[in-house]
Coordinates of C-alpha atoms and ligand atoms in Angstrom, one line a residue:
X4 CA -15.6 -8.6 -19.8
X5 CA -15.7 -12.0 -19.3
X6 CA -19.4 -13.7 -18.8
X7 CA -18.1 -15.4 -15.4
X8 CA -16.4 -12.3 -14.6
X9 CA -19.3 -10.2 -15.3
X10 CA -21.9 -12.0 -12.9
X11 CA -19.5 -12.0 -10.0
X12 CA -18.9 -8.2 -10.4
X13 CA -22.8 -7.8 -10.9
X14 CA -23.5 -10.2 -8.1
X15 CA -21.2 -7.9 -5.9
X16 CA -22.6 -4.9 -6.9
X17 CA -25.6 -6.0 -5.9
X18 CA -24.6 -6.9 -2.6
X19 CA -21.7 -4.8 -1.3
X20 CA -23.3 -1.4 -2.9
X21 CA -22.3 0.6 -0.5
X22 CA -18.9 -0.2 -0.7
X23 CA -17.6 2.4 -3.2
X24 CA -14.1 1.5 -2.9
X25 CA -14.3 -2.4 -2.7
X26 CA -16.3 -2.8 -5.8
X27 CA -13.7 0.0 -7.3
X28 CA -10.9 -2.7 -6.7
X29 CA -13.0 -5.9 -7.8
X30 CA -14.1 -4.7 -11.2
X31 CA -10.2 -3.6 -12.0
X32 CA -9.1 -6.9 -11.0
X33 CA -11.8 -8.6 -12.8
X34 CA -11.7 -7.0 -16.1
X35 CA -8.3 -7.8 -16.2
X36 CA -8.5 -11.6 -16.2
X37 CA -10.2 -12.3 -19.7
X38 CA -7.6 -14.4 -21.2
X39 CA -7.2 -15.8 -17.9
X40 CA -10.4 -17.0 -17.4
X41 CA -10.4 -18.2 -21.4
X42 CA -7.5 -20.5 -20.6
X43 CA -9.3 -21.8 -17.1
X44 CA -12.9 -22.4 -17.8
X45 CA -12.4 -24.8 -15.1
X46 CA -12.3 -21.7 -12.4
X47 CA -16.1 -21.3 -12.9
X48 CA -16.1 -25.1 -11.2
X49 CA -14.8 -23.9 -8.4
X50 CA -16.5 -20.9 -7.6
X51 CA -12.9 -19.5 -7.3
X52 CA -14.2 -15.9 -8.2
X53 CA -16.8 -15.8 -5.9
X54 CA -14.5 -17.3 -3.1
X55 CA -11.8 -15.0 -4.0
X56 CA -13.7 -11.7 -3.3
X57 CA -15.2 -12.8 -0.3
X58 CA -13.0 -12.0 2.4
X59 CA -12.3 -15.3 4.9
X60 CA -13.1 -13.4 8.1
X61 CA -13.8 -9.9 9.2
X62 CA -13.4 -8.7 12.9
X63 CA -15.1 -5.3 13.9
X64 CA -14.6 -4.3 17.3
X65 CA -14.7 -1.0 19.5
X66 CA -12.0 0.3 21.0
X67 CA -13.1 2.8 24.4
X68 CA -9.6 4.9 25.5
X69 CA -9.4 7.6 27.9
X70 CA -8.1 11.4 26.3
X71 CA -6.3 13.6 28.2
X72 CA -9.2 15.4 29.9
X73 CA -9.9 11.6 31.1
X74 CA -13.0 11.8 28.5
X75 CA -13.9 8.4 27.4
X76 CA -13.5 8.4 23.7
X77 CA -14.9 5.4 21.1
X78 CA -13.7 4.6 17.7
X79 CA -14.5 1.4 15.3
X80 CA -11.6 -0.8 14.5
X81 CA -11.3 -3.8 12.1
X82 CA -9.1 -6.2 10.7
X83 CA -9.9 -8.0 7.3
X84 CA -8.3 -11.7 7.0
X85 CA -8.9 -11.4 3.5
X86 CA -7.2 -14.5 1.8
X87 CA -4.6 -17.0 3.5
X88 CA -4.1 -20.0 0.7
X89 CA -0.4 -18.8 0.6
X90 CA 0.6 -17.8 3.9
X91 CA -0.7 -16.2 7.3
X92 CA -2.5 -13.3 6.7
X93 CA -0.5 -10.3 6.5
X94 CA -0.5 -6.3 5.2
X95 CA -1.1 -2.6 7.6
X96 CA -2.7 -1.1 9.7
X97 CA -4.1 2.5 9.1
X98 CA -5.2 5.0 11.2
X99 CA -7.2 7.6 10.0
X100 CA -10.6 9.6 9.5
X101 CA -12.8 7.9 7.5
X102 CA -11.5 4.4 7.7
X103 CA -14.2 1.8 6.9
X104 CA -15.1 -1.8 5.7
X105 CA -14.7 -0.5 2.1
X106 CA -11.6 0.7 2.5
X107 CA -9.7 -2.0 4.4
X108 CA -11.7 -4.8 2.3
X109 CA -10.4 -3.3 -0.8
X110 CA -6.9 -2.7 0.9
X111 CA -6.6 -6.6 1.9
X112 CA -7.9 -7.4 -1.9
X113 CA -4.7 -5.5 -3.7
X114 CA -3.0 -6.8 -0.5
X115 CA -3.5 -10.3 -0.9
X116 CA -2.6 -9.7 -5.1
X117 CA 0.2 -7.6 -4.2
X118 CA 1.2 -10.5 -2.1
X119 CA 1.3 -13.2 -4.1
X120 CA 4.1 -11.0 -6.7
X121 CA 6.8 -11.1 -4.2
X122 CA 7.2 -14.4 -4.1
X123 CA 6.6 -15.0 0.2
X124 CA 4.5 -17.0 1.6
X125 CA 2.2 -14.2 2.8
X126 CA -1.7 -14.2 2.2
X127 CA -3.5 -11.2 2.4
X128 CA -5.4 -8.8 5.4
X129 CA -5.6 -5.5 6.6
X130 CA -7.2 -3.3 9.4
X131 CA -7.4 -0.2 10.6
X132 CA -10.0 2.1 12.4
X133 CA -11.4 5.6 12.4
X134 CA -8.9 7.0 14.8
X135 CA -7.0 9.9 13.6
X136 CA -3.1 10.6 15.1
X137 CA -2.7 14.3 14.1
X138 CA -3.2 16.4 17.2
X139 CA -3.1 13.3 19.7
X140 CA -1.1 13.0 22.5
X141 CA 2.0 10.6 22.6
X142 CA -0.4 9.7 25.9
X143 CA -3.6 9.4 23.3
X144 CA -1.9 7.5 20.9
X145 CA -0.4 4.8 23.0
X146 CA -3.4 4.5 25.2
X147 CA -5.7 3.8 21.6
X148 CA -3.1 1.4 20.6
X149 CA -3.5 -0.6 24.0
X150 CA -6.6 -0.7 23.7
X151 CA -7.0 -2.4 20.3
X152 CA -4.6 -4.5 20.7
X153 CA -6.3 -5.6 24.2
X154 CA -8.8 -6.9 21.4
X155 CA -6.9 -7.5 18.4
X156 CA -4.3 -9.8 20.4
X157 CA -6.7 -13.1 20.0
X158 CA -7.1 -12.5 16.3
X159 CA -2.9 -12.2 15.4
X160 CA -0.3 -14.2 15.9
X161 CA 3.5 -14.8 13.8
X162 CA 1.9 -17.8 12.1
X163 CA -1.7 -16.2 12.0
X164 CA -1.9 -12.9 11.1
X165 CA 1.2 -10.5 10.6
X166 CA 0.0 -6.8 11.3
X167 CA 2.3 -3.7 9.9
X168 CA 2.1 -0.2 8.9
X169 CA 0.7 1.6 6.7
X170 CA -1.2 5.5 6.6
X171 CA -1.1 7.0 10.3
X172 CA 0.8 3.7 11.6
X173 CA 4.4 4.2 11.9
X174 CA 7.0 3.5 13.9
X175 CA 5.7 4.8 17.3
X176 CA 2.0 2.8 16.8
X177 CA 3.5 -0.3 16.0
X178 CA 6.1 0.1 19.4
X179 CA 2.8 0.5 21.2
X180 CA 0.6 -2.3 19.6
X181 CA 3.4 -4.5 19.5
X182 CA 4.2 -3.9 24.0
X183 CA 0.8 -4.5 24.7
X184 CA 0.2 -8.0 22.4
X185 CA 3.9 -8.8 24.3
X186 CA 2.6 -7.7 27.5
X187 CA -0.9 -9.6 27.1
X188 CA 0.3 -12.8 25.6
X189 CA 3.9 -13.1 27.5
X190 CA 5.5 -14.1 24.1
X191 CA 7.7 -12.2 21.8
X192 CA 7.2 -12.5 18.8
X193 CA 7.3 -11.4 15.3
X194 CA 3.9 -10.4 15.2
X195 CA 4.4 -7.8 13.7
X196 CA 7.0 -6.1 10.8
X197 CA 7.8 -2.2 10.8
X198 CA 9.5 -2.8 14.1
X199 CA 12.2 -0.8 15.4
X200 CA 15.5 -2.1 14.6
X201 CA 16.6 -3.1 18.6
X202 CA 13.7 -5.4 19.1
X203 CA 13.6 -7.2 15.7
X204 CA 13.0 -4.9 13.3
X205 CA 14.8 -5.4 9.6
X206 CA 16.9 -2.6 8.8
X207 CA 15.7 -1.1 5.6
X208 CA 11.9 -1.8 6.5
X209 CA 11.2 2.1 7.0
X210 CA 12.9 2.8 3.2
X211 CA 11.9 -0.3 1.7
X212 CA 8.4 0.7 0.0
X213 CA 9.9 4.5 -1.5
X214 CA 13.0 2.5 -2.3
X215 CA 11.2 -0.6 -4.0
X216 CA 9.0 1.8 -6.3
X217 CA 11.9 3.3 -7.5
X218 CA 14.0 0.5 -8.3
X219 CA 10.3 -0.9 -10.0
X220 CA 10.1 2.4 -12.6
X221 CA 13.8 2.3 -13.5
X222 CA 13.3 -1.1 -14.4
X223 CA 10.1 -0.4 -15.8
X224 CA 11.5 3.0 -18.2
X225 CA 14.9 0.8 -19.1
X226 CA 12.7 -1.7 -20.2
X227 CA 11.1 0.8 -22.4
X228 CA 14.4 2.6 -23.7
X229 CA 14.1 5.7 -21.0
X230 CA 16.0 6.1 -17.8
X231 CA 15.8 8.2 -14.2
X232 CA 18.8 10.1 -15.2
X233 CA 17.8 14.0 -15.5
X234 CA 13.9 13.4 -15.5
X235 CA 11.4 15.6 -13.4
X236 CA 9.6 13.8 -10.5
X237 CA 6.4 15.1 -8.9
X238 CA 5.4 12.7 -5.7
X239 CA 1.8 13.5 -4.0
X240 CA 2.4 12.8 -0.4
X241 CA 4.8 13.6 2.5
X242 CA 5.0 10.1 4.4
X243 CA 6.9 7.0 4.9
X244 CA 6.4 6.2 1.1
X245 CA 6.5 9.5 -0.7
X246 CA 10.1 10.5 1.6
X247 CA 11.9 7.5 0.4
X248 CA 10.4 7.3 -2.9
X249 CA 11.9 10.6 -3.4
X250 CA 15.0 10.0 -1.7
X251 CA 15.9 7.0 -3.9
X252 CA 14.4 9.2 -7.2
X253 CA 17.3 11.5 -6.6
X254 CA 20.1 8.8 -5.7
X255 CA 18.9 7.0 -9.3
X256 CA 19.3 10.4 -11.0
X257 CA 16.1 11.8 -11.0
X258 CA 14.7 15.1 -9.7
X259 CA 12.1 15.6 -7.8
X260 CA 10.1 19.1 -7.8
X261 CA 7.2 18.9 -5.9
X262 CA 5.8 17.1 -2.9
X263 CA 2.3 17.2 -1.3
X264 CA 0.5 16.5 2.0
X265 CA -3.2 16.6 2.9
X266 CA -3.6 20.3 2.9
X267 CA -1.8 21.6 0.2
X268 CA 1.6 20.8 -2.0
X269 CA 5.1 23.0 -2.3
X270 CA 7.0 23.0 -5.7
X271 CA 11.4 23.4 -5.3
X272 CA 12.5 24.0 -9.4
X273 CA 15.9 23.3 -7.8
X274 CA 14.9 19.8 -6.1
X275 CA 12.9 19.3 -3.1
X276 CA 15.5 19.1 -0.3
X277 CA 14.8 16.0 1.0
X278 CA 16.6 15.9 4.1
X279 CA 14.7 19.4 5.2
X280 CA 11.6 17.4 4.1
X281 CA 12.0 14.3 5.9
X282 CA 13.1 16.8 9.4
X283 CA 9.8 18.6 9.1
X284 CA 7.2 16.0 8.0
X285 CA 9.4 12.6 9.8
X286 CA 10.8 13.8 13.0
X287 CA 9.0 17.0 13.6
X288 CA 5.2 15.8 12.3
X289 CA 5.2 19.1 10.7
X290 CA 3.0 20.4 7.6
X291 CA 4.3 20.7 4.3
X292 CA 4.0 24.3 4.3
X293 CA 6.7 25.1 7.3
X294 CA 9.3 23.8 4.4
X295 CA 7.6 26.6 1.8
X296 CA 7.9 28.7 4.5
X297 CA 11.6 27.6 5.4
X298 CA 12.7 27.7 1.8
X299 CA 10.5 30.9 0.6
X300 CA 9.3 28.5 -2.4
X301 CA 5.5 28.5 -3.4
X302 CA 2.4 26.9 -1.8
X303 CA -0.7 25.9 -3.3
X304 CA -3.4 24.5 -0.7
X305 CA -5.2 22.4 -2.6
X306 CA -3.1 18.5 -3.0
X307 CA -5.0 17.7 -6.0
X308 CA -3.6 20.8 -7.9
X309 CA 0.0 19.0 -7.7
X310 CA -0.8 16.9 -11.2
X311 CA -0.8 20.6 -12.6
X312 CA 2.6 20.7 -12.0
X313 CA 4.8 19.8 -15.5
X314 CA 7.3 16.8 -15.0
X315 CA 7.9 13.6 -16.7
X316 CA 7.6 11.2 -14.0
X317 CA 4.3 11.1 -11.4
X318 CA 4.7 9.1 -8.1
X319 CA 1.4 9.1 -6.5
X320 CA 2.5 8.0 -2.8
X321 CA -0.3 9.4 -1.1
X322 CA -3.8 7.8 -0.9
X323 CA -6.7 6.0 -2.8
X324 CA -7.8 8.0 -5.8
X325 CA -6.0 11.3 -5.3
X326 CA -5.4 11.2 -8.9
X327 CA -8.1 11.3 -10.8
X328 CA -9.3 12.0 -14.5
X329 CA -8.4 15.7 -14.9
X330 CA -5.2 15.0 -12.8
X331 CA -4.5 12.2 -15.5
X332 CA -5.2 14.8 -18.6
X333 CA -2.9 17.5 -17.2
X334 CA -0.2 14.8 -16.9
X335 CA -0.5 13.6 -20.2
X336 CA -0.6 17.4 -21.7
X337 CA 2.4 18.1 -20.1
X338 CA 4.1 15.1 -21.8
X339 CA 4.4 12.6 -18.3
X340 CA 6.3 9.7 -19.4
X341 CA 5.6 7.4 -16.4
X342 CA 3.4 7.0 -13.7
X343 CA 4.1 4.7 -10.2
X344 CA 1.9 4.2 -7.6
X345 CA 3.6 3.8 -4.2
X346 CA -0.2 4.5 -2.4
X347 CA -2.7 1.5 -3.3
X348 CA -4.8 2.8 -5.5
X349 CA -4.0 6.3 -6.1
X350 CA -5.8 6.4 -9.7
X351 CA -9.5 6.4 -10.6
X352 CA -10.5 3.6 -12.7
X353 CA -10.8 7.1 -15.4
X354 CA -7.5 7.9 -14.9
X355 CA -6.2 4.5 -15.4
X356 CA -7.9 4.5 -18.8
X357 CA -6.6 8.2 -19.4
X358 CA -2.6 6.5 -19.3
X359 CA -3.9 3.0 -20.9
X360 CA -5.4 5.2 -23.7
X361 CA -2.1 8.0 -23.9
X362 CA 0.1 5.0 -23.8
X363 CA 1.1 6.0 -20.3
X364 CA 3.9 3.5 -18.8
X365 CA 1.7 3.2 -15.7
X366 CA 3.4 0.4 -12.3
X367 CA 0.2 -0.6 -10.6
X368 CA 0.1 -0.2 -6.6
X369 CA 0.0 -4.1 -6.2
X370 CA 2.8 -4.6 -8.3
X371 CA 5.5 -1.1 -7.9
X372 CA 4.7 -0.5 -3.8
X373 CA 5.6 -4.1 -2.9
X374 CA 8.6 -3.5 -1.8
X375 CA 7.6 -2.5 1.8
X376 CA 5.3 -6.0 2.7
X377 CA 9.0 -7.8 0.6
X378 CA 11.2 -6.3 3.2
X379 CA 8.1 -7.2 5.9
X380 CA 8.6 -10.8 4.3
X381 CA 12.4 -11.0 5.4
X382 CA 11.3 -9.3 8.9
X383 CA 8.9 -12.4 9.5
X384 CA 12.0 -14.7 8.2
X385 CA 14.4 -13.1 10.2
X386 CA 12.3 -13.0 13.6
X387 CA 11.4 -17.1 12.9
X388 CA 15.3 -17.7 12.5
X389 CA 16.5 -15.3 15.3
X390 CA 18.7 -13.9 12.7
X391 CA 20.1 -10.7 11.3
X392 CA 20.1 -8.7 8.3
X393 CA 22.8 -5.8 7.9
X394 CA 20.9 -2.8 5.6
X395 CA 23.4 -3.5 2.4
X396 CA 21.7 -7.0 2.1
X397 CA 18.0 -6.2 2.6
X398 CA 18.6 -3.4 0.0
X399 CA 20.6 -5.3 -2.5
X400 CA 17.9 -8.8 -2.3
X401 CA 14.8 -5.0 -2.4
X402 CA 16.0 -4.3 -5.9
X403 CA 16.3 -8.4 -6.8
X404 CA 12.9 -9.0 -5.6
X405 CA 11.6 -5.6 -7.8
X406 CA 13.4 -6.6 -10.5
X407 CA 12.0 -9.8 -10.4
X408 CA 8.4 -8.7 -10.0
X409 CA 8.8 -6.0 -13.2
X410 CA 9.7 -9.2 -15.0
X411 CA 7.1 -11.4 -14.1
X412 CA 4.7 -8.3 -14.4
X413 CA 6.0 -7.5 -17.8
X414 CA 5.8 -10.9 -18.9
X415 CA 2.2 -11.4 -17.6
X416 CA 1.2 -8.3 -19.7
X417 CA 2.9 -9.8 -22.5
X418 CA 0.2 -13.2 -22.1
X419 CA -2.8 -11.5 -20.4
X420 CA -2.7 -8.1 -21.4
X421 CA -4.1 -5.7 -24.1
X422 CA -0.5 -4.6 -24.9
X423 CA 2.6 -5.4 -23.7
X424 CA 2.9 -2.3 -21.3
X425 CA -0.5 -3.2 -19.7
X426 CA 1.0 -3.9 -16.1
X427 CA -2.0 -2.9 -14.9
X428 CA -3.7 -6.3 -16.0
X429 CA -0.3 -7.9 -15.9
X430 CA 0.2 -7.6 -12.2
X431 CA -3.8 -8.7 -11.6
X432 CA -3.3 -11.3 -13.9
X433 CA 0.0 -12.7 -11.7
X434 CA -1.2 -12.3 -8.8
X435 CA -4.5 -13.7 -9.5
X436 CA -2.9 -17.3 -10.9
X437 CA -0.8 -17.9 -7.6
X438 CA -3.5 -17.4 -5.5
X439 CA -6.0 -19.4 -7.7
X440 CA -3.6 -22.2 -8.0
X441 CA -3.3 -22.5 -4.5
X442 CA -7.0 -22.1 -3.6
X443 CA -8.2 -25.4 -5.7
X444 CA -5.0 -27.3 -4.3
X445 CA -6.3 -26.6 -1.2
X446 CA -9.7 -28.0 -1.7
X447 CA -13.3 -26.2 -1.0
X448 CA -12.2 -24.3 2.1
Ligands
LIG30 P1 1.8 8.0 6.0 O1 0.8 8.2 7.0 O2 3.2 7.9 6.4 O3 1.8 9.2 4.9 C1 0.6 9.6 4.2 C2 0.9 10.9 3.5 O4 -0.1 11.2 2.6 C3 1.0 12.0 4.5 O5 1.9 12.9 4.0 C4 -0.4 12.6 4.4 O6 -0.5 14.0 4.7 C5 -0.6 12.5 2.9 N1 -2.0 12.5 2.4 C6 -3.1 11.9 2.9 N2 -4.2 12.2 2.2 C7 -3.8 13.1 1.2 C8 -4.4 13.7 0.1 N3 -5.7 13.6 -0.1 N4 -3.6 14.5 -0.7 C9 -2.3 14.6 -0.5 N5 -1.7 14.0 0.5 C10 -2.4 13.3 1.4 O7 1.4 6.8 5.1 P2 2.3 5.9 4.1 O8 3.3 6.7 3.4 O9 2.7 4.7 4.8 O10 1.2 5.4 3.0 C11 0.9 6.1 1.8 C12 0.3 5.2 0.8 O11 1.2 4.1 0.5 C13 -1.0 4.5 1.3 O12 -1.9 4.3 0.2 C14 -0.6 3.2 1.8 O13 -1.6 2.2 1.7 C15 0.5 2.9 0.8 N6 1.5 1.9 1.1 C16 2.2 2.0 2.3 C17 3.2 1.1 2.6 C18 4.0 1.1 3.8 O14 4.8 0.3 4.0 N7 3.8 2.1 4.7 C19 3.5 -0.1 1.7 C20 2.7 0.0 0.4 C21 1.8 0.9 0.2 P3 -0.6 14.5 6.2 O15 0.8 14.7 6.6 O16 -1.4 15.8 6.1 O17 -1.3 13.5 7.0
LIG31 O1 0.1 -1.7 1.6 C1 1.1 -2.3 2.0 O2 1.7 -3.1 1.4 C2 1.6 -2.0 3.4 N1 1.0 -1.1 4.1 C3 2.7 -2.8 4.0 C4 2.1 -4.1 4.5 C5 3.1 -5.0 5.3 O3 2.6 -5.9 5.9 O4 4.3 -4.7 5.3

């Protein structure tokens, strides 16, 4: 690695070790930008590194709700302004166990990266807390939601910082957040994207990250002589990503076998039917396991097993490092041709090496799940401008904007990579130059 490189992820190691995750994210970027950082000695100057990884502000606050049994409940919410030299800050919010400073730091890292490829001005944030929707209440979950936003309000605004979905945040959650910042402020706004379609919302939003991954791997395998056409698709996951990703994965030809949620993963040889799916997991907020059930095809209970499953193309559209090293080796045994994130960071800094190594066509996160915060992008422009996007035209200018973003990724890899299918330091290496660019334009702030 780079000497500069090298300190800073020493120097971070040092200081964030507790933060597993964060440091997971900031060596992958780093490592990546050796002929970057040959061609810019200057960035040393600048400290640009060390600005870079330091996020701009973080805001931790508690949010006290009321359950049903009129039990005062407490959970830890943030939100991580993580870099705004090319636009307001702007990525999800997730709600789930577990969430922490690690995890939404690292988030608004890829975030402000994935950013930068689709060519809006949007910096990078995200937030989040500990709160966990299965098993709430519609009462529980709107009452939460009012409460952080009675916080959150002062922190966001359409030219500030553009909340949106992302794990446990969906259409329902935003609704919520977005009536009480409405109520609290008296403005409407587009404060937020992932809105619902009769107060602002962009048609296409809720397909845009599943469809954008797709039309990143066909792009991706035609570029490398391959196509969807006939090709097995496993896709970890059961949410807004994986349900579109497979949806669009059939409508480009492919067909996909298997799908997964967090308790266990259900395998259709005939083609996951996705409209069942989408029934059960969307409408329903069912388990994976009612469609096994409702189809009489098998069940495994363990998600991780689903890389076991044989197929040529792996969509991992769940969560951070679900697919790890022996994932990766069954995979590659079982002759995967491609792998595309659609979760931010789905692969284990060994797994990645496992593809690099196997020559593994592998679309990073940043670069193949951009496709939802693109579609966010024309949300924002179309709330500034009061003006309306049918579906037909947010999907056709989706697959422009992930074409464009294979091609810039691609010819990054070409420059700044170790071959010319390393998108993985392609996409950092993009990314990472906009953002740069605009940071020492902008002076030491
Ligand atoms: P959702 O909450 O809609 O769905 C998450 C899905 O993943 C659920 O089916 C959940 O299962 C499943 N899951 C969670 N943990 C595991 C696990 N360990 N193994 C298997 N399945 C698991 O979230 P999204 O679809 O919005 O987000 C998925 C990923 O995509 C995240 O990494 C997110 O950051 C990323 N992403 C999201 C974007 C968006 O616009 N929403 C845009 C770009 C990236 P269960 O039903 O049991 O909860
Ligand atoms: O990870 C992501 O890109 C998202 N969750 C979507 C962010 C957004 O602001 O649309």
């Amino acid at each position: 690695m780079n000497a500069y490189a090298a300190r800073v992820i020493e120097e971070l190691k040092v200081k964030y070790a507790h933060e597993g995750e964060f440091l997971q994210a900031a060596q992958e970027i780093l490592s990546s930008l050796d002929k970057v950082l040959l061609l810019h000695p200057e960035y040393e100057e600048y400290s640009l590194l060390e600005r870079l990884m330091e996020p701009e502000r973080v805001i931790i606050f508690r949010v006290p709700w009321l359950d049903d049994s009129g039990k005062i409940k407490v959970n830890t919410a943030y939100r991580v302004q993580f870099n705004s030299s090319i636009g307001p800050y702007k990525g999800g919010m997730r709600f789930t166990k577990g969430v922490n400073l690690s995890t939404l730091k690292f988030l608004a890292l890829e975030q402000t990266l994935k950013n930068a490829l689709t060519g809006f001005n949007m910096g990078g944030g995200k937030g989040g807390a500990d709160f966990d929707p299965h098993g709430k209440s519609e009462g529980e979950v709107m009452r939460f939601c009012q409460s952080l936003i009675t916080e959150l309000y002062r922190h966001i605004g359409p030219n500030m910082d553009v909340p949106a979905g992302d794990i446990g945040v969906g259409a329902r959650e935003i609704g919520y957040m977005f009536g009480q910042y409405k109520r609290i402020t008296g403005e409407f706004s587009g404060v937020f994207t992932d809105k619902g379609l009769s107060y602002g919302g962009c048609p296409g939003r809720k397909e845009a990250t599943g469809y954008g991954l797709c039309y990143f791997l066909d792009a991706m395998l035609k570029k490398n002589g391959h196509s969807l056409e006939g090709k097995k698709a496993v896709v970890s996951g059961s949410g807004n990503v994986a349900l579109y990703a497979a949806k669009k994965a059939y409508e480009l030809g492919a067909l996909p076998i298997a799908m997964s949620d967090s308790n266990g993963f259900v395998v259709d040889d005939e083609g996951i039917d996705i409209e069942l799916m989408i029934d059960i997991k969307e409408k329903r907020r069912g388990r994976i396991k009612e469609y096994a059930d409702a189809k009489n095809v098998p069940y495994v209970d363990k998600p991780s097993a689903i890389w076991e499953v044989p197929c040529d193309i792996a969509l991992p559209c769940a969560t951070q490092n679900e697919l790890d090293e022996a994932g990766a080796k069954a995979l590659v045994k079982n002759g995967v041709i491609a792998v595309a994130e659609g979760a931010n960071m789905p692969t284990t800094a060994e797994a990645v090496k496992c593809f690099k190594d196997n020559n593994i066509l592998h679309a990073p996160g940043k670069a193949s799940n951009a496709g939802g915060v693109s579609t966010s992008g024309m949300e924002m422009g179309q709330n500034a401008l009061f003006l309306y996007y049918s579906a037909e035209e947010v999907d056709n200018k989706l697959k422009g904007i992930m074409e464009n973003i294979f091609k810039n990724v691609s010819n990054a890899a070409e420059v700044y990579g170790d071959s010319s299918i390393d998108y993985v330091s392609g996409a950092n290496a993009a990314g990472f130059l906009t953002v740069a660019n605009a940071m020492i334009m902008q002076g030491c702030v």
